[in-house]
Short mmCIF file of N, CA, C and O in Angstrom, two decimals:
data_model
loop_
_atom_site.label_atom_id
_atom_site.label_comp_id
_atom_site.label_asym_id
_atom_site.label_seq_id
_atom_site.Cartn_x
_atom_site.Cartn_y
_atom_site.Cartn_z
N UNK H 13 151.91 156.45 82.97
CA UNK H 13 150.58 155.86 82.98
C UNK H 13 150.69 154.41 82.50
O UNK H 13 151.08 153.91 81.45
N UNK H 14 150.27 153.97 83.50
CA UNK H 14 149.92 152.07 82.80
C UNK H 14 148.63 151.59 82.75
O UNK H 14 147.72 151.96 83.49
N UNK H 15 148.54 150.51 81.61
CA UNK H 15 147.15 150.69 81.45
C UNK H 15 146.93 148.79 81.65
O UNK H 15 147.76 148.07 81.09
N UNK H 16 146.32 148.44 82.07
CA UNK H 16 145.37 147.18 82.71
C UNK H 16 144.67 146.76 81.92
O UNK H 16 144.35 147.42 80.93
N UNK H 17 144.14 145.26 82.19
CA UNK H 17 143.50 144.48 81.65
C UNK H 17 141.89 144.98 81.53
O UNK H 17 141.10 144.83 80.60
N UNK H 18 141.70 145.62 82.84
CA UNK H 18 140.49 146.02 83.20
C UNK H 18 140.64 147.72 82.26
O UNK H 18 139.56 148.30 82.27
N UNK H 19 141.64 148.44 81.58
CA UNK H 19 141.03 149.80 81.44
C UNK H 19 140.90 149.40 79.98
O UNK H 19 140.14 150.09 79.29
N UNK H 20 141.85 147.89 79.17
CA UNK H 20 141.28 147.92 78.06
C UNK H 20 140.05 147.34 77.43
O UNK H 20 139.60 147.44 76.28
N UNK H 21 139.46 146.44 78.92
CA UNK H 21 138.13 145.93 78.70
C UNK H 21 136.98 147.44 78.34
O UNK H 21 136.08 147.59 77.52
N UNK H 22 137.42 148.14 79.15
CA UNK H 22 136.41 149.57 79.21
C UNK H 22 136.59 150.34 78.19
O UNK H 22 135.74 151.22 78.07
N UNK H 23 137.51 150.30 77.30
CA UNK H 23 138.13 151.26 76.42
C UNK H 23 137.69 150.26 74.82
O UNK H 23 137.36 150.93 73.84
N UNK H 24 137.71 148.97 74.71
CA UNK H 24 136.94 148.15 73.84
C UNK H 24 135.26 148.02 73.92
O UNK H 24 134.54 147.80 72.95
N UNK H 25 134.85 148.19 75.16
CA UNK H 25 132.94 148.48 75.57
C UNK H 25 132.95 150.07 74.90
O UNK H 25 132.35 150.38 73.87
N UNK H 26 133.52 150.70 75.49
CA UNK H 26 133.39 152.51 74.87
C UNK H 26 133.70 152.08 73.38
O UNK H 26 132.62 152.11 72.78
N UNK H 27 134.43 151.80 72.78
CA UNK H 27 134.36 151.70 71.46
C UNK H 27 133.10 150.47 70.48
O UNK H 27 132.71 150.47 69.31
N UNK H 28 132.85 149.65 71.56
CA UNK H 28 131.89 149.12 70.66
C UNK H 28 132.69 147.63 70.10
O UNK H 28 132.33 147.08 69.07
N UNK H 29 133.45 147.28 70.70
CA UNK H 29 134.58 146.29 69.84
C UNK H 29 134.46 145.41 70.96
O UNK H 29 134.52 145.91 72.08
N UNK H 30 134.25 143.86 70.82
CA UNK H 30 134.24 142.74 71.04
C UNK H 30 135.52 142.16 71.12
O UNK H 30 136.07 141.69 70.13
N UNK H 31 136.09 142.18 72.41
CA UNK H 31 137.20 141.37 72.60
C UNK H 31 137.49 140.14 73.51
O UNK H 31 137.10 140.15 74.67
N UNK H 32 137.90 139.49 73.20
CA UNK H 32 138.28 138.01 73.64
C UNK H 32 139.25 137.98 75.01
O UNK H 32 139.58 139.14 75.26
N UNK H 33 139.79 137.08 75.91
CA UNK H 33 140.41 136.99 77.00
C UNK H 33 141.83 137.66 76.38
O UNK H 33 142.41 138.70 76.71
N UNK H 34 142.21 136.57 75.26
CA UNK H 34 143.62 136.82 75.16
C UNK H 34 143.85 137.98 73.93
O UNK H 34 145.01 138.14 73.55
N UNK H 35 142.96 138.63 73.42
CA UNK H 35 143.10 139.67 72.44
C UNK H 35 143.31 140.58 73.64
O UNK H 35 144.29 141.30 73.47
N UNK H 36 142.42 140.86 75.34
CA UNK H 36 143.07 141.52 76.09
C UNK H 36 144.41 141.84 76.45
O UNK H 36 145.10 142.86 76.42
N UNK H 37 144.64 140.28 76.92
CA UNK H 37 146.13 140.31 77.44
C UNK H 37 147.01 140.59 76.31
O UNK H 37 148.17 140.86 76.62
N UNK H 38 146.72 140.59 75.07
CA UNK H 38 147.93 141.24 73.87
C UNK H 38 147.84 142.44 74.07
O UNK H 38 148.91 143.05 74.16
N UNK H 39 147.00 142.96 74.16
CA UNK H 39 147.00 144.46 73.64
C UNK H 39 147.37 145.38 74.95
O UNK H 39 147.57 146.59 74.87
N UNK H 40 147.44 144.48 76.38
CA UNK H 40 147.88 145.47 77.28
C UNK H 40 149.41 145.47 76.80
O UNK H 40 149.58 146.61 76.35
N UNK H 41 150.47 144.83 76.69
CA UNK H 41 151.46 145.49 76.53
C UNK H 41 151.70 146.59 75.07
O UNK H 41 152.34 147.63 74.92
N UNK H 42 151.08 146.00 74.40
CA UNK H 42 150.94 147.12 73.17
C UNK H 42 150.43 148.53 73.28
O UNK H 42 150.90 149.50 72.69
N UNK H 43 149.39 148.53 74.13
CA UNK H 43 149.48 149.45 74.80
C UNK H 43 150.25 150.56 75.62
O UNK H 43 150.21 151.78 75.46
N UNK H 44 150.95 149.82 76.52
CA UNK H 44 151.66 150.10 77.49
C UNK H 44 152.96 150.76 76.83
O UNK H 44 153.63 151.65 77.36
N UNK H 45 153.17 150.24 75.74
CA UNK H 45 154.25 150.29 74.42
C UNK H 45 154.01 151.72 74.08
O UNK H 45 154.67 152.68 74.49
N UNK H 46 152.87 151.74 73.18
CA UNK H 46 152.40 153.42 72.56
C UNK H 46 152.60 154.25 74.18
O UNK H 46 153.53 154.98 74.51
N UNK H 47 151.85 154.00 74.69
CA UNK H 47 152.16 155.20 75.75
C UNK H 47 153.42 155.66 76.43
O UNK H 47 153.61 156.85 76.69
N UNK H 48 154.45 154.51 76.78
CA UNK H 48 155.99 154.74 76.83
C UNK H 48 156.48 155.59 75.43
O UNK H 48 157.57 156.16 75.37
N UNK H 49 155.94 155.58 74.83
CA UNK H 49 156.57 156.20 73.30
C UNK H 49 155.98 157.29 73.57
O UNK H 49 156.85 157.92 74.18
N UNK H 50 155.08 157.92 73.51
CA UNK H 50 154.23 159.23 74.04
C UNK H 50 154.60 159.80 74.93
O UNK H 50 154.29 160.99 74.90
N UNK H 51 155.45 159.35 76.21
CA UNK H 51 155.42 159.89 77.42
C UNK H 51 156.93 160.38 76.93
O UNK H 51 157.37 161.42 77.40
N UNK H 52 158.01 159.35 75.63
CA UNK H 52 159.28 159.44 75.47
C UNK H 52 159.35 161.39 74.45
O UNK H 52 160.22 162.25 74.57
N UNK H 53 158.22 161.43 73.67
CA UNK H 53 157.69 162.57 72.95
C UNK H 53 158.19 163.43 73.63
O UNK H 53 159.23 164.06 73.48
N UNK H 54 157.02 163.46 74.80
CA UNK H 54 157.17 164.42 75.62
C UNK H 54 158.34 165.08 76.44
O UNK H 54 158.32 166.16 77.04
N UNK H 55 159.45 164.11 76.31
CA UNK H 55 160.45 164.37 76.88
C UNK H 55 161.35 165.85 76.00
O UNK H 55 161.83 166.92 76.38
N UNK H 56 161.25 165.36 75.11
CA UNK H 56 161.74 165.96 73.73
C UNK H 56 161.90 167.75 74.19
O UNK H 56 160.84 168.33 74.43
N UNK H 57 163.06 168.45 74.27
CA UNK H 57 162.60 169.47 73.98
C UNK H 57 162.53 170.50 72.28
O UNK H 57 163.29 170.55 71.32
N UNK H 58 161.35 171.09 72.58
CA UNK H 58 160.72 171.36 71.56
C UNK H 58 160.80 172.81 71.32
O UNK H 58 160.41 173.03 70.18
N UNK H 59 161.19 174.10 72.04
CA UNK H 59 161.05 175.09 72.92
C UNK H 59 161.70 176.06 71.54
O UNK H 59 161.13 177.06 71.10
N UNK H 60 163.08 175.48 70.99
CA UNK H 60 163.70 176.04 69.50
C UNK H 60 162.92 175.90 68.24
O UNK H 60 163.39 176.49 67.26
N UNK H 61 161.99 175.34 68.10
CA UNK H 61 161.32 174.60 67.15
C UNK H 61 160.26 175.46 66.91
O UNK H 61 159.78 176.03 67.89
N UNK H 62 159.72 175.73 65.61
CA UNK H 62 158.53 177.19 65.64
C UNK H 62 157.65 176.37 65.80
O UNK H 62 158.05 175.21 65.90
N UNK H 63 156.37 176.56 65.88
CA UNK H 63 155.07 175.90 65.41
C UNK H 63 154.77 175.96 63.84
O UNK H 63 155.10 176.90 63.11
N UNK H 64 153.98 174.60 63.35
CA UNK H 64 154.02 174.74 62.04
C UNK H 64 152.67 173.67 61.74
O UNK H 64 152.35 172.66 62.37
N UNK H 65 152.07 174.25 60.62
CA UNK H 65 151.12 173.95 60.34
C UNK H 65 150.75 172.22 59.41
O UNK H 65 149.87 171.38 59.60
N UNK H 66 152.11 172.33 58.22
CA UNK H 66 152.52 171.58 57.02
C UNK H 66 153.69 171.43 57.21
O UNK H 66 154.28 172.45 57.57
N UNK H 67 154.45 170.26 57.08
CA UNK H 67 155.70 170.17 56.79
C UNK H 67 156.35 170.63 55.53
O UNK H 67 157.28 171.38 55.83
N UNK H 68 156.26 170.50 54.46
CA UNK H 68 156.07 171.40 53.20
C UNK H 68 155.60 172.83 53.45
O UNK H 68 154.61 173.01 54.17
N UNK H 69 156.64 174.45 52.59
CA UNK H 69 155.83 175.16 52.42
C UNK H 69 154.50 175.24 51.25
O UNK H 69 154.82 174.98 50.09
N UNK H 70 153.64 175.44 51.41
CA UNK H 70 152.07 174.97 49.82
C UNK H 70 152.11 177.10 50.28
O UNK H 70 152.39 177.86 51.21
N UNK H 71 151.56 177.15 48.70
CA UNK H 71 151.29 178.39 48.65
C UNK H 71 150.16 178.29 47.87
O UNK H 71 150.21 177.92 46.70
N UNK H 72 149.00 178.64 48.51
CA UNK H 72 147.67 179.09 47.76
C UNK H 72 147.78 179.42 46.27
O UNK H 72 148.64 180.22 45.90
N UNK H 73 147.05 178.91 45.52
CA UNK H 73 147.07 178.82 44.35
C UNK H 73 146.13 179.81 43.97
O UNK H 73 145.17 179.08 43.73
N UNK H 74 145.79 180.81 43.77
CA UNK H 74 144.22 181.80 42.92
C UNK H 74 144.29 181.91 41.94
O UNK H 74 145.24 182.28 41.25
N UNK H 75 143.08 181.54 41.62
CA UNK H 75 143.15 182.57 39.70
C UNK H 75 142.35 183.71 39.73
O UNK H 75 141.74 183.92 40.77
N UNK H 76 142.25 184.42 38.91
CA UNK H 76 141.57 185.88 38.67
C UNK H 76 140.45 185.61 39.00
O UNK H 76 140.20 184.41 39.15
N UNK H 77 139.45 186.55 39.22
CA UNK H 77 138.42 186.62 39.76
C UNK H 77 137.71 187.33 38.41
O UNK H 77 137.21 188.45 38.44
N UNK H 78 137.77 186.51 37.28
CA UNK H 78 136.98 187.08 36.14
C UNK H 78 135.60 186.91 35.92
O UNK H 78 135.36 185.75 36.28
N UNK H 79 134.63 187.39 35.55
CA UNK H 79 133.77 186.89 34.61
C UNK H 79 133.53 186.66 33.57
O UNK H 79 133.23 187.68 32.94
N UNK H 80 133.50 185.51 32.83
CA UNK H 80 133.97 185.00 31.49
C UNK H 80 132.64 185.12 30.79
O UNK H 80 132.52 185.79 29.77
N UNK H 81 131.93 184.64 31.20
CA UNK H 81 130.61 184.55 30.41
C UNK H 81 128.93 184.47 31.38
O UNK H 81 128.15 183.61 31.78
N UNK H 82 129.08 185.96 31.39
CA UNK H 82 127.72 186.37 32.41
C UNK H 82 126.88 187.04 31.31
O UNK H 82 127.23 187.29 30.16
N UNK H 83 125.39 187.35 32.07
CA UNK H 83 124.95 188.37 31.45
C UNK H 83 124.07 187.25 30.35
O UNK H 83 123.52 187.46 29.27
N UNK H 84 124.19 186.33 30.96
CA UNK H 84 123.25 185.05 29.80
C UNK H 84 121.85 184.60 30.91
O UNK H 84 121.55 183.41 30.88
N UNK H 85 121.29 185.24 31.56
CA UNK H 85 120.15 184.18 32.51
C UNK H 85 119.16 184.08 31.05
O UNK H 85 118.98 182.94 30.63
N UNK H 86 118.68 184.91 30.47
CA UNK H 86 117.37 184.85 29.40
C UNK H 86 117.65 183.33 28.78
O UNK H 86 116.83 182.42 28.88
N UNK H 87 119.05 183.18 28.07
CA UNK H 87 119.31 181.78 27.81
C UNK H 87 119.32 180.43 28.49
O UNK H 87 118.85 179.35 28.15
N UNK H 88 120.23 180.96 29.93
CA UNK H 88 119.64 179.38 30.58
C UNK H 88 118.52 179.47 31.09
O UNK H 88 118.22 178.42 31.66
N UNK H 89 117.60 180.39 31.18
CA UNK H 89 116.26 180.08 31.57
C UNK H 89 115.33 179.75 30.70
O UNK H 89 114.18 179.45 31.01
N UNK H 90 115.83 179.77 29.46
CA UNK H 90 115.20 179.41 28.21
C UNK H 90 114.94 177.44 28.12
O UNK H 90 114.20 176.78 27.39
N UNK H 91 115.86 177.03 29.11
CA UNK H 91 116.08 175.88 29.01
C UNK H 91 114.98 175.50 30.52
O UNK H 91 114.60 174.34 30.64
N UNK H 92 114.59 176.45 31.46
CA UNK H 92 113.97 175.51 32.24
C UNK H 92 112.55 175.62 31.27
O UNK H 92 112.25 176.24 30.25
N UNK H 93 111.65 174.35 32.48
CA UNK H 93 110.43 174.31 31.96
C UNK H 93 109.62 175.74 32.68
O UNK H 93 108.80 176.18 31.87
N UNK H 94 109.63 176.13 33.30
CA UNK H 94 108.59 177.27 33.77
C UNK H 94 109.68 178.29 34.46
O UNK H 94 110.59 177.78 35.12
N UNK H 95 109.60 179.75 34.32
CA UNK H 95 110.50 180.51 35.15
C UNK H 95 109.66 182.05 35.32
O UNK H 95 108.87 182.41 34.45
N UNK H 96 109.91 182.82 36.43
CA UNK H 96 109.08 183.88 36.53
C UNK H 96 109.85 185.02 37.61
O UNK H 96 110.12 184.89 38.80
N UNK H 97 110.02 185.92 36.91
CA UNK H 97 110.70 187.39 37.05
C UNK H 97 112.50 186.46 37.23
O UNK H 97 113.35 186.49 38.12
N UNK H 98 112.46 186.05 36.45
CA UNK H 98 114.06 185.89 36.12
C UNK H 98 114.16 184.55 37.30
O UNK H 98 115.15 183.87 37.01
N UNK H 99 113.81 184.27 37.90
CA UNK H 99 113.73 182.61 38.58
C UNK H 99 113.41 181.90 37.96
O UNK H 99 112.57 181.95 37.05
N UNK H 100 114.22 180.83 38.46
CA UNK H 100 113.85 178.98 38.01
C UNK H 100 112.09 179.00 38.64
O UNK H 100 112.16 179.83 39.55
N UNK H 101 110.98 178.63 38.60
CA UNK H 101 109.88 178.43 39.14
C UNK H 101 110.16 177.15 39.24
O UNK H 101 110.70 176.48 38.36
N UNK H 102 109.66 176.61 40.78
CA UNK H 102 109.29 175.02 40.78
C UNK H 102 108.25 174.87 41.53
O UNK H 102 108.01 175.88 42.19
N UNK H 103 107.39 173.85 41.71
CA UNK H 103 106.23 173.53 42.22
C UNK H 103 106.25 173.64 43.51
O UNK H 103 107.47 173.55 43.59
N UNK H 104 105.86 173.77 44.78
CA UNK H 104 105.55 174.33 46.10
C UNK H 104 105.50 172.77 46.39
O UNK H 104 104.72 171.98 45.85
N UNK H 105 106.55 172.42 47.42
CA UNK H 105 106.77 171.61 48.07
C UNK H 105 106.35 171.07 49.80
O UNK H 105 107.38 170.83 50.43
N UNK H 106 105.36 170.90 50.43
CA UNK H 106 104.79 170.87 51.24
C UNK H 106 104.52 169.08 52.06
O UNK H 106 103.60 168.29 51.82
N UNK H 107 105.59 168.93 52.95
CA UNK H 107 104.74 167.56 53.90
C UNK H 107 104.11 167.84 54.84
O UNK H 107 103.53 166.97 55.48
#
């Protein structure tokens, strides 16, 4: 695939980016560059190679699934201003 003066004018409008005559003409071979490198990827065989998620193995970290300190709502509800059948109460919000 080669890419033109004209596909990076269209590809700078789709993005929203303001480019100049000769910021075009740079970037077609830079272009043309990444995609020779991409197409070189592809050459690669890959077929022995597993699929993999992380290069590093990471192993999930958990901690216990305790409850340390439950069994307190009477106290933090002691702290709101208004509460009713064990809810926070707040004022009825309506636009």
């Amino acid at each position: 695939m080669s890419v033109n003066s004209a596909t990076v004018r269209k590809i700078a409008s789709l993005a929203r980016i303001a480019v100049t005559d000769d910021q075009v003409a740079a970037m077609v071979p830079e272009l043309n560059n990444i995609l020779g490198w991409i197409e070189q990827l592809g050459e690669v065989d890959t077929s022995a190679v597993e699929p993999m998620t992380v290069v590093i193995p990471n192993k999930l970290r958990l901690r216990d699934d305790i409850v340390t300190d439950g069994n307190i709502r009477d106290a933090i509800l002691a702290n709101a201003p208004a509460s009713e059948c064990g809810f926070f109460a707040v004022p009825k919000v309506i636009e």
